[in-house]
Amino acid sequence: MLGFIVRPPHQLLSFLLCPGLQIPRLSVLCAQPRPRAMAISSSSWELPLVAVCQVTSTPDKQENFKTCAELVREAARLGACLAFLPEAFDFIARDPAETLRLSEPLGGNLLGEYTQLARECGLWLSLGGFHERGQDWEQTQKIYNCHVLLDNKGSVVATYRKTHLCDVEIPGQGPMHESNSTIPGPSLESPVSTPVGKIGLAICYDMRFPELSLALAQAGAEILTYPSAFGSVTGPAHWEPASS
C-alpha cells in the first residue's frame, strides 16, 4: 500500500511505502510545483514526476532485480526523474542465516547493477533498504539496513543506515528481533538535494520516532521517505487498504 501526504509549498511531502499489499505495482506522482527556467513566464510551473515502485521480494536476488528493473524502466519511459524502491527491494530471506548469507557490501555486484540501471535510464533511484555488509562485517557478522540514494549518473550520493531497529512482539505473528542480525546506524544523513526537492532519508520503523523526522525537517527536508517492508499483521495495523 502507498500513502502520501501533499502539503503546501515549502512544507513536507511524505512518501510512506510498503510492499506486498494490493495496489498498482507502479504509481507515478507529481511532487511540489517548481518554477520552470527563467526564460519561461514566471506564471508557468513544472511538476516533476516521481515513481513509487511496489514489489514483493523473494530470496532470489536476480529475479527481484529483474522485477525492479522493469518498473524503473517503465518509470523512465513515463518521464519520471526519480523512482523509489521499498525496503528489502534486494531480497527477503527465509530465515536470519540466509539473510546474512545473501547480504553484500555496497561495492558488490547487486549495487553495481543498480548503478548501471540508473545510468541507463537517466533517473535517480531511492533504494529503500539494502542488506549491507559494512566494513565491520568480519568482526561483527552483522549487517546494516541501508537506504541508498543514486543520482542519474549512477553515483551514490547518500547512504542512511537505519537507526531504530524493530525488536517487537507481534500478536499473531511472534517476535521480530531485527537486532539479532542488524546493527543500528550511527547517525542521520543530511537532506539531499534532488530534482524533486530536498529528501530526508529514513526507513520503516523510524517513523515511530518523531524526533528523527523533526530533525530532518529542521535541516531543510522537503520530502520524508519511509520505505517499508511490513508483514501481513503489521501492514494493516499501519495503513488503510487502498481502493481497487
Short mmCIF file of N, CA and C in Angstrom, two decimals, residues 95-202:
data_model
loop_
_atom_site.label_atom_id
_atom_site.label_comp_id
_atom_site.label_asym_id
_atom_site.label_seq_id
_atom_site.Cartn_x
_atom_site.Cartn_y
_atom_site.Cartn_z
N ASP A 95 15.10 -17.00 6.50
CA ASP A 95 15.50 -17.02 7.90
C ASP A 95 16.71 -16.11 8.08
N PRO A 96 17.08 -15.76 9.33
CA PRO A 96 18.20 -14.84 9.57
C PRO A 96 19.53 -15.32 8.99
N ALA A 97 19.77 -16.62 9.04
CA ALA A 97 21.03 -17.14 8.50
C ALA A 97 21.13 -16.88 6.99
N GLU A 98 20.01 -17.07 6.30
CA GLU A 98 20.01 -16.81 4.86
C GLU A 98 20.14 -15.31 4.58
N THR A 99 19.55 -14.49 5.42
CA THR A 99 19.70 -13.04 5.27
C THR A 99 21.17 -12.64 5.29
N LEU A 100 21.91 -13.16 6.25
CA LEU A 100 23.33 -12.83 6.35
C LEU A 100 24.10 -13.39 5.15
N ARG A 101 23.76 -14.58 4.73
CA ARG A 101 24.47 -15.21 3.61
C ARG A 101 24.25 -14.44 2.31
N LEU A 102 23.05 -13.91 2.10
CA LEU A 102 22.74 -13.22 0.85
C LEU A 102 23.17 -11.76 0.84
N SER A 103 23.53 -11.21 1.99
CA SER A 103 23.91 -9.79 2.07
C SER A 103 25.18 -9.51 1.28
N GLU A 104 25.36 -8.24 0.89
CA GLU A 104 26.52 -7.84 0.09
C GLU A 104 27.03 -6.48 0.58
N PRO A 105 28.26 -6.14 0.29
CA PRO A 105 28.73 -4.76 0.53
C PRO A 105 28.17 -3.82 -0.52
N LEU A 106 28.25 -2.52 -0.26
CA LEU A 106 27.77 -1.54 -1.23
C LEU A 106 28.53 -1.62 -2.55
N GLY A 107 29.76 -2.08 -2.48
CA GLY A 107 30.55 -2.22 -3.70
C GLY A 107 30.38 -3.55 -4.39
N GLY A 108 29.37 -4.32 -4.01
CA GLY A 108 29.16 -5.64 -4.58
C GLY A 108 28.45 -5.62 -5.92
N ASN A 109 28.17 -6.83 -6.43
CA ASN A 109 27.59 -6.96 -7.76
C ASN A 109 26.21 -6.34 -7.88
N LEU A 110 25.36 -6.53 -6.86
CA LEU A 110 23.98 -6.08 -6.98
C LEU A 110 23.89 -4.56 -7.08
N LEU A 111 24.59 -3.84 -6.21
CA LEU A 111 24.55 -2.37 -6.31
C LEU A 111 25.16 -1.91 -7.62
N GLY A 112 26.13 -2.68 -8.11
CA GLY A 112 26.69 -2.35 -9.42
C GLY A 112 25.64 -2.41 -10.52
N GLU A 113 24.74 -3.38 -10.43
CA GLU A 113 23.67 -3.48 -11.43
C GLU A 113 22.70 -2.30 -11.32
N TYR A 114 22.44 -1.85 -10.09
CA TYR A 114 21.54 -0.71 -9.93
C TYR A 114 22.18 0.60 -10.37
N THR A 115 23.47 0.76 -10.15
CA THR A 115 24.13 1.97 -10.64
C THR A 115 24.09 2.02 -12.17
N GLN A 116 24.28 0.85 -12.79
CA GLN A 116 24.20 0.79 -14.26
C GLN A 116 22.77 1.09 -14.72
N LEU A 117 21.77 0.59 -13.97
CA LEU A 117 20.38 0.84 -14.32
C LEU A 117 20.05 2.33 -14.25
N ALA A 118 20.54 3.01 -13.20
CA ALA A 118 20.30 4.44 -13.07
C ALA A 118 20.91 5.20 -14.24
N ARG A 119 22.12 4.83 -14.64
CA ARG A 119 22.76 5.48 -15.80
C ARG A 119 21.98 5.21 -17.08
N GLU A 120 21.61 3.96 -17.25
CA GLU A 120 20.88 3.57 -18.46
C GLU A 120 19.58 4.35 -18.61
N CYS A 121 18.84 4.50 -17.49
CA CYS A 121 17.52 5.13 -17.54
C CYS A 121 17.59 6.65 -17.35
N GLY A 122 18.73 7.14 -16.84
CA GLY A 122 18.89 8.57 -16.65
C GLY A 122 17.99 9.15 -15.58
N LEU A 123 17.73 8.38 -14.51
CA LEU A 123 16.93 8.91 -13.42
C LEU A 123 17.51 8.52 -12.08
N TRP A 124 17.14 9.25 -11.05
CA TRP A 124 17.59 8.98 -9.69
C TRP A 124 16.86 7.77 -9.14
N LEU A 125 17.53 7.04 -8.25
CA LEU A 125 16.94 5.87 -7.61
C LEU A 125 17.08 5.97 -6.10
N SER A 126 15.96 5.81 -5.40
CA SER A 126 15.96 5.65 -3.95
C SER A 126 15.82 4.15 -3.67
N LEU A 127 16.89 3.55 -3.19
CA LEU A 127 16.92 2.11 -2.89
C LEU A 127 16.66 1.96 -1.40
N GLY A 128 15.40 1.65 -1.06
CA GLY A 128 14.89 1.91 0.28
C GLY A 128 15.41 1.11 1.44
N GLY A 129 16.07 0.00 1.21
CA GLY A 129 16.60 -0.76 2.33
C GLY A 129 17.43 -1.92 1.84
N PHE A 130 18.73 -1.73 1.77
CA PHE A 130 19.67 -2.71 1.23
C PHE A 130 20.35 -3.44 2.38
N HIS A 131 20.41 -4.77 2.29
CA HIS A 131 21.09 -5.57 3.32
C HIS A 131 22.60 -5.44 3.11
N GLU A 132 23.21 -4.53 3.85
CA GLU A 132 24.59 -4.14 3.60
C GLU A 132 25.59 -4.80 4.55
N ARG A 133 26.60 -5.42 3.98
CA ARG A 133 27.77 -5.85 4.76
C ARG A 133 28.70 -4.64 4.87
N GLY A 134 28.79 -4.07 6.06
CA GLY A 134 29.64 -2.91 6.25
C GLY A 134 31.10 -3.28 6.40
N GLN A 135 31.92 -2.28 6.66
CA GLN A 135 33.35 -2.51 6.82
C GLN A 135 33.66 -3.34 8.06
N ASP A 136 32.70 -3.44 9.00
CA ASP A 136 32.91 -4.20 10.22
C ASP A 136 32.33 -5.61 10.13
N TRP A 137 32.00 -6.06 8.92
CA TRP A 137 31.37 -7.36 8.75
C TRP A 137 32.21 -8.49 9.32
N GLU A 138 33.50 -8.50 9.06
CA GLU A 138 34.37 -9.58 9.52
C GLU A 138 34.38 -9.69 11.05
N GLN A 139 34.25 -8.56 11.73
CA GLN A 139 34.28 -8.56 13.19
C GLN A 139 32.91 -8.87 13.79
N THR A 140 31.84 -8.34 13.18
CA THR A 140 30.53 -8.43 13.81
C THR A 140 29.66 -9.56 13.26
N GLN A 141 29.86 -9.92 11.98
CA GLN A 141 28.98 -10.86 11.29
C GLN A 141 27.52 -10.39 11.34
N LYS A 142 27.35 -9.07 11.39
CA LYS A 142 26.03 -8.45 11.31
C LYS A 142 26.03 -7.42 10.19
N ILE A 143 24.83 -7.03 9.76
CA ILE A 143 24.70 -6.15 8.61
C ILE A 143 24.02 -4.84 9.01
N TYR A 144 23.89 -3.93 8.04
CA TYR A 144 23.14 -2.69 8.20
C TYR A 144 21.94 -2.71 7.25
N ASN A 145 20.87 -2.07 7.67
CA ASN A 145 19.71 -1.84 6.81
C ASN A 145 19.91 -0.46 6.21
N CYS A 146 20.34 -0.41 4.95
CA CYS A 146 20.90 0.82 4.38
C CYS A 146 20.03 1.37 3.24
N HIS A 147 19.59 2.61 3.39
CA HIS A 147 18.85 3.33 2.35
C HIS A 147 19.89 4.04 1.48
N VAL A 148 19.92 3.69 0.21
CA VAL A 148 20.92 4.21 -0.72
C VAL A 148 20.24 5.11 -1.75
N LEU A 149 20.81 6.28 -1.98
CA LEU A 149 20.28 7.20 -2.99
C LEU A 149 21.30 7.35 -4.10
N LEU A 150 20.88 7.03 -5.33
CA LEU A 150 21.73 7.14 -6.52
C LEU A 150 21.26 8.29 -7.38
N ASP A 151 22.19 9.02 -7.99
CA ASP A 151 21.77 10.05 -8.94
C ASP A 151 21.63 9.45 -10.33
N ASN A 152 21.29 10.29 -11.31
CA ASN A 152 21.00 9.78 -12.65
C ASN A 152 22.25 9.36 -13.42
N LYS A 153 23.42 9.53 -12.81
CA LYS A 153 24.66 9.02 -13.41
C LYS A 153 25.13 7.74 -12.72
N GLY A 154 24.32 7.26 -11.76
CA GLY A 154 24.66 6.03 -11.06
C GLY A 154 25.58 6.20 -9.88
N SER A 155 25.86 7.43 -9.48
CA SER A 155 26.74 7.67 -8.34
C SER A 155 25.94 7.62 -7.04
N VAL A 156 26.55 7.04 -6.00
CA VAL A 156 25.93 7.04 -4.67
C VAL A 156 26.09 8.43 -4.08
N VAL A 157 24.97 9.12 -3.86
CA VAL A 157 25.04 10.49 -3.32
C VAL A 157 24.71 10.52 -1.83
N ALA A 158 24.09 9.45 -1.30
CA ALA A 158 23.78 9.42 0.13
C ALA A 158 23.50 7.99 0.56
N THR A 159 23.86 7.68 1.80
CA THR A 159 23.50 6.42 2.42
C THR A 159 23.05 6.69 3.85
N TYR A 160 21.95 6.09 4.22
CA TYR A 160 21.46 6.20 5.60
C TYR A 160 21.24 4.79 6.14
N ARG A 161 21.85 4.50 7.27
CA ARG A 161 21.71 3.19 7.90
C ARG A 161 20.69 3.29 9.03
N LYS A 162 19.68 2.46 8.95
CA LYS A 162 18.52 2.53 9.84
C LYS A 162 18.93 2.61 11.30
N THR A 163 18.43 3.64 11.97
CA THR A 163 18.81 3.91 13.36
C THR A 163 17.99 3.10 14.35
N HIS A 164 16.69 3.01 14.11
CA HIS A 164 15.78 2.34 15.05
C HIS A 164 15.46 0.94 14.54
N LEU A 165 15.92 -0.07 15.23
CA LEU A 165 15.69 -1.45 14.82
C LEU A 165 14.39 -1.97 15.42
N CYS A 166 13.71 -2.81 14.66
CA CYS A 166 12.38 -3.29 15.04
C CYS A 166 12.51 -4.56 15.88
N ASP A 167 12.56 -4.39 17.18
CA ASP A 167 12.55 -5.52 18.12
C ASP A 167 11.22 -5.48 18.86
N VAL A 168 10.26 -6.27 18.39
CA VAL A 168 8.91 -6.21 18.94
C VAL A 168 8.31 -7.60 19.04
N GLU A 169 7.30 -7.73 19.90
CA GLU A 169 6.49 -8.93 19.99
C GLU A 169 5.18 -8.64 19.25
N ILE A 170 4.86 -9.42 18.23
CA ILE A 170 3.70 -9.15 17.38
C ILE A 170 2.64 -10.22 17.62
N PRO A 171 1.50 -9.85 18.19
CA PRO A 171 0.42 -10.83 18.38
C PRO A 171 0.02 -11.46 17.06
N GLY A 172 -0.06 -12.77 17.06
CA GLY A 172 -0.45 -13.48 15.85
C GLY A 172 0.68 -13.74 14.89
N GLN A 173 1.86 -13.20 15.18
CA GLN A 173 3.00 -13.41 14.28
C GLN A 173 4.25 -13.84 15.02
N GLY A 174 4.34 -13.51 16.31
CA GLY A 174 5.52 -13.89 17.07
C GLY A 174 6.53 -12.77 17.14
N PRO A 175 7.70 -13.05 17.73
CA PRO A 175 8.69 -11.99 17.93
C PRO A 175 9.41 -11.61 16.64
N MET A 176 9.79 -10.34 16.57
CA MET A 176 10.63 -9.84 15.49
C MET A 176 11.80 -9.12 16.13
N HIS A 177 13.01 -9.63 15.91
CA HIS A 177 14.20 -9.06 16.54
C HIS A 177 15.21 -8.72 15.45
N GLU A 178 15.05 -7.55 14.87
CA GLU A 178 15.96 -7.12 13.81
C GLU A 178 17.39 -7.03 14.31
N SER A 179 17.56 -6.73 15.60
CA SER A 179 18.90 -6.55 16.15
C SER A 179 19.70 -7.85 16.21
N ASN A 180 19.04 -8.99 16.02
CA ASN A 180 19.78 -10.26 16.02
C ASN A 180 20.78 -10.33 14.87
N SER A 181 20.44 -9.66 13.77
CA SER A 181 21.32 -9.73 12.59
C SER A 181 21.76 -8.37 12.09
N THR A 182 21.22 -7.29 12.68
CA THR A 182 21.44 -5.95 12.14
C THR A 182 21.98 -5.00 13.19
N ILE A 183 22.88 -4.12 12.77
CA ILE A 183 23.47 -3.12 13.65
C ILE A 183 22.77 -1.78 13.39
N PRO A 184 22.40 -1.03 14.42
CA PRO A 184 21.79 0.28 14.18
C PRO A 184 22.80 1.25 13.58
N GLY A 185 22.33 2.09 12.68
CA GLY A 185 23.20 3.09 12.09
C GLY A 185 23.62 4.13 13.12
N PRO A 186 24.78 4.75 12.92
CA PRO A 186 25.32 5.67 13.92
C PRO A 186 24.79 7.09 13.85
N SER A 187 24.16 7.49 12.72
CA SER A 187 23.81 8.91 12.58
C SER A 187 22.76 9.10 11.49
N LEU A 188 22.18 10.30 11.47
CA LEU A 188 21.28 10.69 10.40
C LEU A 188 22.09 11.21 9.22
N GLU A 189 21.44 11.23 8.06
CA GLU A 189 22.04 11.80 6.85
C GLU A 189 21.38 13.14 6.59
N SER A 190 22.15 14.16 6.30
CA SER A 190 21.58 15.46 5.97
C SER A 190 20.68 15.35 4.74
N PRO A 191 19.60 16.13 4.68
CA PRO A 191 18.73 16.10 3.49
C PRO A 191 19.54 16.32 2.21
N VAL A 192 19.13 15.62 1.17
CA VAL A 192 19.87 15.62 -0.09
C VAL A 192 19.07 16.35 -1.16
N SER A 193 19.71 17.27 -1.86
CA SER A 193 19.06 17.99 -2.95
C SER A 193 18.92 17.07 -4.16
N THR A 194 17.70 16.95 -4.68
CA THR A 194 17.40 16.12 -5.84
C THR A 194 16.54 16.93 -6.81
N PRO A 195 16.25 16.41 -7.99
CA PRO A 195 15.41 17.16 -8.94
C PRO A 195 13.99 17.42 -8.43
N VAL A 196 13.56 16.75 -7.36
CA VAL A 196 12.20 16.96 -6.85
C VAL A 196 12.18 17.66 -5.51
N GLY A 197 13.33 18.08 -5.02
CA GLY A 197 13.40 18.75 -3.73
C GLY A 197 14.39 18.07 -2.80
N LYS A 198 14.49 18.59 -1.59
CA LYS A 198 15.43 18.03 -0.60
C LYS A 198 14.79 16.83 0.09
N ILE A 199 15.46 15.69 -0.01
CA ILE A 199 14.92 14.44 0.52
C ILE A 199 15.60 14.09 1.84
N GLY A 200 14.79 13.75 2.84
CA GLY A 200 15.28 13.23 4.10
C GLY A 200 15.12 11.73 4.13
N LEU A 201 16.19 11.01 4.41
CA LEU A 201 16.19 9.55 4.35
C LEU A 201 15.87 8.94 5.71
N ALA A 202 14.92 8.02 5.73
CA ALA A 202 14.60 7.22 6.90
C ALA A 202 14.15 5.86 6.40
#
